[in-house]
Short mmCIF file of C-alpha atoms and ligand atoms in Angstrom, two decimals:
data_model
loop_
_atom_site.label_atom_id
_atom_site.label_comp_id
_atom_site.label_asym_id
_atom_site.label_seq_id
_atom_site.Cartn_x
_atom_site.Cartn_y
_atom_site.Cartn_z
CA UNK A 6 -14.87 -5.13 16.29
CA UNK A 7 -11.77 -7.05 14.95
CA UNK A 8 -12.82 -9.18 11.81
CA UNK A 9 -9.31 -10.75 11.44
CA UNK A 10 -6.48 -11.07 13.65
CA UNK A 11 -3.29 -12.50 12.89
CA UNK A 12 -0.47 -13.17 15.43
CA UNK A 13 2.91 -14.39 15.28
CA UNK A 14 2.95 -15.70 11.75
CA UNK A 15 6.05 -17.19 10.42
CA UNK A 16 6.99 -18.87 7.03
CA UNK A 17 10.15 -20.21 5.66
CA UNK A 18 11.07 -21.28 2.11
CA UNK A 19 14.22 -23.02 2.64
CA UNK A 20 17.15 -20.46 4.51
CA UNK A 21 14.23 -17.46 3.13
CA UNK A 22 12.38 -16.26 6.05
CA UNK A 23 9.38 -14.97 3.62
CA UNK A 24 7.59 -13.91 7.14
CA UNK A 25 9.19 -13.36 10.26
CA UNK A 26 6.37 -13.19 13.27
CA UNK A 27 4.13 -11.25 11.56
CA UNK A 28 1.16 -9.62 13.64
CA UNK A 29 -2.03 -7.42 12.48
CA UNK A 30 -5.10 -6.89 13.31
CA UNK A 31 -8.37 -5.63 11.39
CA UNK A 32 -11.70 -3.78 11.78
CA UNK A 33 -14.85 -5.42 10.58
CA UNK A 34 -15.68 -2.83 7.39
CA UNK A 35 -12.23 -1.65 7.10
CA UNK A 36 -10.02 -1.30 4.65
CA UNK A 37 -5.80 -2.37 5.15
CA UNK A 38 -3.25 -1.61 2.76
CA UNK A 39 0.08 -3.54 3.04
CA UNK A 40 3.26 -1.98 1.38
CA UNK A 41 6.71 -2.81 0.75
CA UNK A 42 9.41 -4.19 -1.44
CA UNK A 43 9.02 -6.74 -3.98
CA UNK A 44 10.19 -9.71 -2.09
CA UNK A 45 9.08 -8.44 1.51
CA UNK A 46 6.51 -11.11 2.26
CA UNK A 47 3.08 -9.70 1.07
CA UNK A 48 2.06 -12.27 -1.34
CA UNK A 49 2.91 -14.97 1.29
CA UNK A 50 0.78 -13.33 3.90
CA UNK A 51 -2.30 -12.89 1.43
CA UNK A 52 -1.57 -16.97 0.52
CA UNK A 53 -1.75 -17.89 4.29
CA UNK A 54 -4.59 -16.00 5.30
CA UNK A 55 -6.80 -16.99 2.39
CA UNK A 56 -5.58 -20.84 3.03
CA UNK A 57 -3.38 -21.38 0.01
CA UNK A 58 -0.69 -22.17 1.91
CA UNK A 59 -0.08 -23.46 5.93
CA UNK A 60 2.26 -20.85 8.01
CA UNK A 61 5.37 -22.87 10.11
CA UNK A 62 4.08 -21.10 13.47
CA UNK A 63 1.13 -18.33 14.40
CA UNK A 64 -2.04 -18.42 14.34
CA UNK A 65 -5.34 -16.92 12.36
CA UNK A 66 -8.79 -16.07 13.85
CA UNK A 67 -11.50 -14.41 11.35
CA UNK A 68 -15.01 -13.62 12.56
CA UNK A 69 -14.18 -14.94 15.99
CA UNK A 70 -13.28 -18.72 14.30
CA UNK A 71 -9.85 -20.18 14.80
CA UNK A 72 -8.32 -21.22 10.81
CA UNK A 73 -5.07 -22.01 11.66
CA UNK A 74 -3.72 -22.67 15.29
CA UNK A 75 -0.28 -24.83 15.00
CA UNK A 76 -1.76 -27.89 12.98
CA UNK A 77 -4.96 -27.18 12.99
CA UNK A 78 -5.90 -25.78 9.24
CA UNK A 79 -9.42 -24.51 7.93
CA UNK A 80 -9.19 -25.83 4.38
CA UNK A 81 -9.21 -22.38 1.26
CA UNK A 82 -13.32 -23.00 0.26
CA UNK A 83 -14.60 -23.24 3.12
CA UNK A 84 -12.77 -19.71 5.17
CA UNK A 85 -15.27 -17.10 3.19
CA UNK A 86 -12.73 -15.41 2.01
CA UNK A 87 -12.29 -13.88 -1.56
CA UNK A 88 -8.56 -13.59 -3.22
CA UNK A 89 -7.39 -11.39 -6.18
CA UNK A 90 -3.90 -12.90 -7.17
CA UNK A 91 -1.35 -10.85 -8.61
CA UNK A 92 -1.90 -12.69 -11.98
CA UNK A 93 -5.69 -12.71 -11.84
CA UNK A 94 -5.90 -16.70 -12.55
CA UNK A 95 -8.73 -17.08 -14.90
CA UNK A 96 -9.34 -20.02 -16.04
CA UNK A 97 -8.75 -19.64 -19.40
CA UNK A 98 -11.20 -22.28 -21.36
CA UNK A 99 -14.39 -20.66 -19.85
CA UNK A 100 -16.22 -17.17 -20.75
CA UNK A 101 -16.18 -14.14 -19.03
CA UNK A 102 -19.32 -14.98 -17.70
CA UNK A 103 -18.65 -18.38 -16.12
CA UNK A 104 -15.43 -17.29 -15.03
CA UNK A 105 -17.63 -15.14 -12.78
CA UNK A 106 -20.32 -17.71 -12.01
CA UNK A 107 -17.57 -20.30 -11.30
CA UNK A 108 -18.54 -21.77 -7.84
CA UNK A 109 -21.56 -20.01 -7.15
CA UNK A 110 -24.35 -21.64 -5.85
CA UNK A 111 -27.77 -20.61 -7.82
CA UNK A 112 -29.39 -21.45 -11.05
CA UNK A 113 -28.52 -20.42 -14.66
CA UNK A 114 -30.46 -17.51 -14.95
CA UNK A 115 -29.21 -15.75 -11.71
CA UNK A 116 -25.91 -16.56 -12.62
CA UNK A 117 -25.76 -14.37 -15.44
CA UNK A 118 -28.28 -11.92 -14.18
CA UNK A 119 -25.59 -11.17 -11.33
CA UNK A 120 -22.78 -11.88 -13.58
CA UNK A 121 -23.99 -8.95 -15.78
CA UNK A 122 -24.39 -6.67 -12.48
CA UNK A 123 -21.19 -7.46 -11.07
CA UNK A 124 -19.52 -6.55 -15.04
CA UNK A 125 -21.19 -2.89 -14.41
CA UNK A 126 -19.75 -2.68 -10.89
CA UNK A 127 -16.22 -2.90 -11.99
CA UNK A 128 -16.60 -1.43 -14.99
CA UNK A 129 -16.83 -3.35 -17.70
CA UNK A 130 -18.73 -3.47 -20.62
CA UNK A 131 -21.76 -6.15 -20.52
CA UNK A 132 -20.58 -7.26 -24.20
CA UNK A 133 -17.49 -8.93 -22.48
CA UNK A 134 -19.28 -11.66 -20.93
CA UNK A 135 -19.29 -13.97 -23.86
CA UNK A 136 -15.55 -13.44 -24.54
CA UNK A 137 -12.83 -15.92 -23.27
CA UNK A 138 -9.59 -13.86 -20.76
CA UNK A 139 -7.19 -14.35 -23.68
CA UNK A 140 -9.37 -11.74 -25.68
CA UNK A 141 -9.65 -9.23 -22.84
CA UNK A 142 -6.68 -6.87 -21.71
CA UNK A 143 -4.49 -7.22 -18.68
CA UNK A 144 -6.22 -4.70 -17.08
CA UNK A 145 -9.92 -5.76 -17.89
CA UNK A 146 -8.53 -9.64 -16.93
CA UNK A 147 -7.92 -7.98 -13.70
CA UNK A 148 -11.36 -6.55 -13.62
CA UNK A 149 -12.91 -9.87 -14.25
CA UNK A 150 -11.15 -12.16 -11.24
CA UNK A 151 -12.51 -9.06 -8.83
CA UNK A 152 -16.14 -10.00 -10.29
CA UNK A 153 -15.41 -13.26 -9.54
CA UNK A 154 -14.00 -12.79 -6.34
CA UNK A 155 -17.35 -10.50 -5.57
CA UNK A 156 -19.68 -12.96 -6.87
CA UNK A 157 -19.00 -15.01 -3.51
CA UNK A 158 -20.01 -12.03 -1.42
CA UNK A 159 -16.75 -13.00 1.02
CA UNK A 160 -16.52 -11.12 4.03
CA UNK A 161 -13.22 -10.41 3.70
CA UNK A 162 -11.63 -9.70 0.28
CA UNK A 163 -7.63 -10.16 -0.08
CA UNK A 164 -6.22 -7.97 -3.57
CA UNK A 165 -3.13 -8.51 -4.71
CA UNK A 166 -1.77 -5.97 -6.41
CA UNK A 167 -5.17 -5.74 -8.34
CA UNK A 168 -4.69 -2.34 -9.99
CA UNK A 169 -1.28 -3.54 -11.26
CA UNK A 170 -1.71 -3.80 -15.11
CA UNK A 171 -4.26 -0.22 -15.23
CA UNK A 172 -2.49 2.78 -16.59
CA UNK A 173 -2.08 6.13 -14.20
CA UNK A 174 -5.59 7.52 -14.96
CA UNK A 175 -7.61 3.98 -15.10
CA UNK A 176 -5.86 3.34 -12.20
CA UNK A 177 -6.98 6.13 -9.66
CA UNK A 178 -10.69 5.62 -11.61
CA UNK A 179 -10.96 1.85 -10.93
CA UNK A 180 -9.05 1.90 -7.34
CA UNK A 181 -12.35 4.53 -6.65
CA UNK A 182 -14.79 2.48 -8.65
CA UNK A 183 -13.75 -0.84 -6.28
CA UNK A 184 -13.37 0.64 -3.03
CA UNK A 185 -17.03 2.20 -3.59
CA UNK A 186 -17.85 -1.08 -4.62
CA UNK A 187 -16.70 -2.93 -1.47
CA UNK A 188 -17.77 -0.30 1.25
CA UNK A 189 -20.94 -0.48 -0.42
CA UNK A 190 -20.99 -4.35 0.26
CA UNK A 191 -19.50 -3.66 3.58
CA UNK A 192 -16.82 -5.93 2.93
CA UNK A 193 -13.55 -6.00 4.97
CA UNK A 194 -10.54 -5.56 2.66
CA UNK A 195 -6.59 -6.08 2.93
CA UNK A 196 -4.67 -4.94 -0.21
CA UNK A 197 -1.20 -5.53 -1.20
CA UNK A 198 0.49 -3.35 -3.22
CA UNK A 199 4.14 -1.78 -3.22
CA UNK A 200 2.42 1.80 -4.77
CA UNK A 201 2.92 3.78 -1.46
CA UNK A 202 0.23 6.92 -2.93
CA UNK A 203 -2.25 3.82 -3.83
CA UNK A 204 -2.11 2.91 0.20
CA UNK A 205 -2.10 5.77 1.41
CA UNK A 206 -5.03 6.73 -0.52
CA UNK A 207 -6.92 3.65 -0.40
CA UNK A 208 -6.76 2.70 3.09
CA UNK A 209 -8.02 3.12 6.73
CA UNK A 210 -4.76 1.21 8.36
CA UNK A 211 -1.15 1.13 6.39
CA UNK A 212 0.81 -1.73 7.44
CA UNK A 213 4.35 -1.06 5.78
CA UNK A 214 6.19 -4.28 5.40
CA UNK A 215 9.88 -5.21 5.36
CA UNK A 216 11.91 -8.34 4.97
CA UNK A 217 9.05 -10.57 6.76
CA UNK A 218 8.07 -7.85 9.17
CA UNK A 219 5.98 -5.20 9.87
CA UNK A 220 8.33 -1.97 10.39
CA UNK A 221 4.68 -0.09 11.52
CA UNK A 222 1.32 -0.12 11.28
CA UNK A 223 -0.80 3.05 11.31
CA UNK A 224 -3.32 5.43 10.05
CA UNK A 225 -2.26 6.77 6.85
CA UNK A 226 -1.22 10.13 8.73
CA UNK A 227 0.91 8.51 11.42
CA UNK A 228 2.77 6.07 9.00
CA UNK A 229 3.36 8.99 6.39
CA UNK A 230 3.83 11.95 8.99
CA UNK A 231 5.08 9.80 12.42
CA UNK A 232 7.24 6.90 10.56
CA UNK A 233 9.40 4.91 12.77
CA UNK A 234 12.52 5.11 10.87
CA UNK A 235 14.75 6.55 7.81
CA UNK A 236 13.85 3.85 5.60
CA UNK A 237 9.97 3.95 6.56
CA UNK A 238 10.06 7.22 5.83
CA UNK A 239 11.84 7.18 2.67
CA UNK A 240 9.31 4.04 1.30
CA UNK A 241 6.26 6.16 1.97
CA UNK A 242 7.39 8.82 -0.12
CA UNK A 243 10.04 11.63 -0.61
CA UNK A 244 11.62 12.54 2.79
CA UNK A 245 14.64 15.59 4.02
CA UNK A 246 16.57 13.48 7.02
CA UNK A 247 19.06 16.08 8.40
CA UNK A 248 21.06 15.84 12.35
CA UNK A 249 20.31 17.89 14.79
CA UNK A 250 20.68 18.74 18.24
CA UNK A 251 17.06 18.95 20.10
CA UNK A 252 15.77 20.22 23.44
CA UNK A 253 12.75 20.98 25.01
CA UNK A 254 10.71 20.72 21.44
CA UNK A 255 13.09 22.06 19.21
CA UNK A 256 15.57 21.28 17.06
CA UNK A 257 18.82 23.07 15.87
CA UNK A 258 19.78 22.04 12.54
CA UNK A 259 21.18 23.07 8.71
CA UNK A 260 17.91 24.47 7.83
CA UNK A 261 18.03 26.52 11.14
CA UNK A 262 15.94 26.13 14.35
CA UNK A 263 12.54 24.21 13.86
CA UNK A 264 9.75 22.44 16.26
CA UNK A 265 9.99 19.03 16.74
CA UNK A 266 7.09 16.75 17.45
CA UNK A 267 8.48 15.60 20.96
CA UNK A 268 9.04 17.66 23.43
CA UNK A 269 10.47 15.32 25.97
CA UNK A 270 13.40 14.26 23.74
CA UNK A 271 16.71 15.63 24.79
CA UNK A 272 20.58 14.92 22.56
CA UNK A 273 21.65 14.47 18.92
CA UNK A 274 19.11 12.58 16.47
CA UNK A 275 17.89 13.02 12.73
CA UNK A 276 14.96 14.64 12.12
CA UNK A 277 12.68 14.48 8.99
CA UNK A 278 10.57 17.26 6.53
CA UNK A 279 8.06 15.93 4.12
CA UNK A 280 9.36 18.40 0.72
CA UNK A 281 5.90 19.90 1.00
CA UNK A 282 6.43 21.59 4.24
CA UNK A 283 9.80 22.54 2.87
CA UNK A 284 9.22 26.35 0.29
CA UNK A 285 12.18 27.51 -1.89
CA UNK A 286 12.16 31.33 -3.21
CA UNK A 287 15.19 32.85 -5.53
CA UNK A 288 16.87 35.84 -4.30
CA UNK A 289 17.30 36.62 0.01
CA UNK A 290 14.44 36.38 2.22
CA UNK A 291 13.47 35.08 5.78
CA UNK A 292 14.84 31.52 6.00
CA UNK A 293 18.26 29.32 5.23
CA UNK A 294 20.25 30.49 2.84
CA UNK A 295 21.65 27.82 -0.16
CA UNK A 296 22.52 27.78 -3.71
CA UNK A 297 21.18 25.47 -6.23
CA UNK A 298 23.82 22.74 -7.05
CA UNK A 299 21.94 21.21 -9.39
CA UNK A 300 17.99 21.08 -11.27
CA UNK A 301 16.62 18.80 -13.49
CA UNK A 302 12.96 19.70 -14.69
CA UNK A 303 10.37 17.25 -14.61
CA UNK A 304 7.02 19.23 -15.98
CA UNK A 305 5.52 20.25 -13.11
CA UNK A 306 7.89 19.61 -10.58
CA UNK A 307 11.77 20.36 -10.90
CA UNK A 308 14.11 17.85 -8.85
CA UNK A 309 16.61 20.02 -7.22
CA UNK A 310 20.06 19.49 -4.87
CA UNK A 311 20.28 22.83 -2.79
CA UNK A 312 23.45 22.78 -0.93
CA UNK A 313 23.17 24.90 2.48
CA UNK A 314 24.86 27.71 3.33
CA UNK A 315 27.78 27.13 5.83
CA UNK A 316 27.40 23.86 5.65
CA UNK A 317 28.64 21.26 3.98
CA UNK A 318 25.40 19.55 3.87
CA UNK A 319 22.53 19.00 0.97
CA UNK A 320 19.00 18.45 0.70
CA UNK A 321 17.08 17.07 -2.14
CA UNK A 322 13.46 17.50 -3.06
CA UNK A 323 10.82 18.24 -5.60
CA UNK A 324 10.29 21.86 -6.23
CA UNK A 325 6.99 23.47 -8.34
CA UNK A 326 8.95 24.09 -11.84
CA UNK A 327 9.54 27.77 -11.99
CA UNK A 328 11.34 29.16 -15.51
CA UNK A 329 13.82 31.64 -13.38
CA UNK A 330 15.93 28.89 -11.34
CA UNK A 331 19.05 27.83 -12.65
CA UNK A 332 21.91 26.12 -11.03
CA UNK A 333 24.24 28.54 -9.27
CA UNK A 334 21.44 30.71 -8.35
CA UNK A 335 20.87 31.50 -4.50
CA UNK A 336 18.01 30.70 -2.93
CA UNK A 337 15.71 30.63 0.74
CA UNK A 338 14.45 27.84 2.33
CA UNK A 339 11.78 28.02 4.47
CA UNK A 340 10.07 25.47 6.58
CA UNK A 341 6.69 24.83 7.52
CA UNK A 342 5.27 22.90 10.42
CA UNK A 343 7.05 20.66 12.74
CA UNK A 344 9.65 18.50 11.77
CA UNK A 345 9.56 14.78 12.87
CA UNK A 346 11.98 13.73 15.15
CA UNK A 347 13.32 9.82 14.64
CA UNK A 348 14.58 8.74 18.28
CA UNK A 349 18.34 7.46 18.57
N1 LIG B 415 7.08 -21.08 -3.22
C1 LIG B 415 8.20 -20.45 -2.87
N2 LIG B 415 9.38 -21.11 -2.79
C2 LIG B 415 10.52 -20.48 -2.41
N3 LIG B 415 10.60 -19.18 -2.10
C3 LIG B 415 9.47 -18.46 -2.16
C4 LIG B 415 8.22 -19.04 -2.56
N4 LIG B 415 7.27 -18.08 -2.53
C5 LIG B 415 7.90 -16.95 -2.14
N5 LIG B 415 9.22 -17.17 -1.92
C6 LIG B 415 10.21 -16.17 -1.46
O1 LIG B 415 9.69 -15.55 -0.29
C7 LIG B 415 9.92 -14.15 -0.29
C8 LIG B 415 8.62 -13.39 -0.21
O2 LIG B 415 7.88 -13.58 -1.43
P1 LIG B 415 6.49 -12.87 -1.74
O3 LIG B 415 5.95 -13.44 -2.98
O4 LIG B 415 5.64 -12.97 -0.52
O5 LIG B 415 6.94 -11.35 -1.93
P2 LIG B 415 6.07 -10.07 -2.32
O6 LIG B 415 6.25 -9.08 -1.21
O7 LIG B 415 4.69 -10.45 -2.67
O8 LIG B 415 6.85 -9.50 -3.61
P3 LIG B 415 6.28 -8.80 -4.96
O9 LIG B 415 6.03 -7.34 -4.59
O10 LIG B 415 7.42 -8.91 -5.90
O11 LIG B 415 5.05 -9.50 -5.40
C9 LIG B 415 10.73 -13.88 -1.55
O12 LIG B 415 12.09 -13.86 -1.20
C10 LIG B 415 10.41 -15.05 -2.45
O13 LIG B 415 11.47 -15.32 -3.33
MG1 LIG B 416 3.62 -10.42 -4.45
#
């Protein structure tokens, strides 16, 4: 069943078109990740959607309820609808602990009964609630507007960037902690962030955004394996784009001849290897031959330029660190899987 479905939304700032007809639509109980570059729109969409601000054109339905049609606007309190800015927004005179009772409906005691319950579901220490945000770290500020946000029980929660502030480690731990949290509550969520392993990772449906627009919206699977173009591919992660000639499934190009993923394609296009489907040995072998232009080692992972054999052609990837390569020193390339073919 669609909780939320947005169609045609468009927003200018002046000559900016911050969204550009803008559709998407979401799953009750499922969980949306929009990417892109800083600048692309995602903010904006999170602001019309939880009623901050009014789009120029499109329209909004959530839980089968029209809350913005042309001029017709449901007003921010009364859409259900819980928001985690980018800068968390406390309000900075109260506690902790009516921060997170702020605009609930219930007496004292529950208050901080479910205050205190809602501190241990996003991981925070109990102890906190007396303290004010300025004595509280970005990270644990961030912490606090999602109990907030929670304490509302919306239907649909909107993050912003919410894991933004949290170092690598904390990071992964409280992006688990949260989801858990919300499937738990069964509550639909859209989250913004421009950390492509964070969406992937996180969500059911990736929509990857750019300049105003959704470039494509998939699993996490299609978007990362199937991307539409070059410059999907190369936001989702690191990508090998090479020409080739293809026919009848496969594809004969400067890492030899590999299976594409569509058959019925005939002519020139580019094709495109994710580096983990790509293996590099020293010495000869079975595979491309190339020599190793250049390596710069990264702990566990070496960043290499391998220029191909009879060719005047390089690739660039991410290789397992390995003491014996050097630059200068041949090498095989083998390729695993199909390679994904970008139509002309
Ligand atoms: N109130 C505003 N007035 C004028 N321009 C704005 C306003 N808000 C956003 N913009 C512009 O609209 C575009 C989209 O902004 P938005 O905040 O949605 O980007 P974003 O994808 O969230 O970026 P980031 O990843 O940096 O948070 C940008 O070019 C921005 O400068
Ligand atoms: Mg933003």
């Amino acid at each position: 069943m669609t909780l939320l479905q947005l169609t045609s939304l468009r927003k200018h700032y002046g000559a900016v078109a911050a969204l550009d007809g803008v559709g998407l639509s979401v799953a009750a109980g499922s969980r949306t990740a929009i990417v892109g570059p800083s600048g692309c729109g995602k903010t904006t969409l999170l602001r019309l959607v939880a009623g901050f601000d009014q789009p120029d054109a499109g329209s909004i339905v959530f839980g089968g309820r029209v809350l913005v049609d042309g001029a017709f606007q449901v007003p921010a309190h009364k859409r259900g609808i819980g928001i985690v800015s980018q800068d968390g927004c406390l309000f900075p005179h109260l506690t902790v602990a009516q921060n997170i009772g702020f605009g609930m409906e219930a007496e004292r005691a529950v208050k901080e009964a479910s205050a205190a319950e809602l501190m241990d579901m996003v991981g925070l220490d109990r102890a906190m609630l007396s303290r004010k945000p300025d004595q509280l770290s970005g990270g644990q500020q961030q912490r606090v507007a999602l109990a907030r946000a929670l304490a509302r029980k919306p239907r649909l929660m909107l993050l912003d960037e919410p894991f933004s502030a949290l170092d690598t480690g904390l990071r992964a731990a409280t992006r688990k902690a949260v989801t858990d949290v919300l499937t738990a509550a069964g509550i639909t969520t859209l989250l913004v962030t421009h950390d492509q392993a964070e969406a992937l990772a996180f969500a059911d449906q990736v929509a990857v955004m750019r300049a105003g627009r959704f470039a494509q919206v998939g699993s996490p699977r299609e978007v990362y394996s199937r991307p539409v173009d070059p410059a999907t591919a190369a936001f989702l992660g690191e990508a090998i784009v090479l020409p080739a000639a293809v026919a009848g499934g496969r594809a004969e190009s400067p890492l030899g001849v590999l299976p594409v993923d569509d058959a019925a394609y005939r002519g020139s296009a580019e094709i495109m290897l994710r580096p983990e489907q790509i293996s590099v040995t020293g010495g000869g072998g079975n595979g491309v031959s190339g020599t190793i232009a250049e390596i710069s080692f990264c702990g566990p992972t070496s960043d290499v330029r391998i220029a191909l054999g009879g060719t005047d052609i390089s690739i660039r990837l991410d290789i397992p660190s390995r003491e014996a390569l050097a630059a200068g020193d041949q090498v095989t390339i083998g390729v695993s899987g199909k390679a994904h073919l970008f139509r002309q």
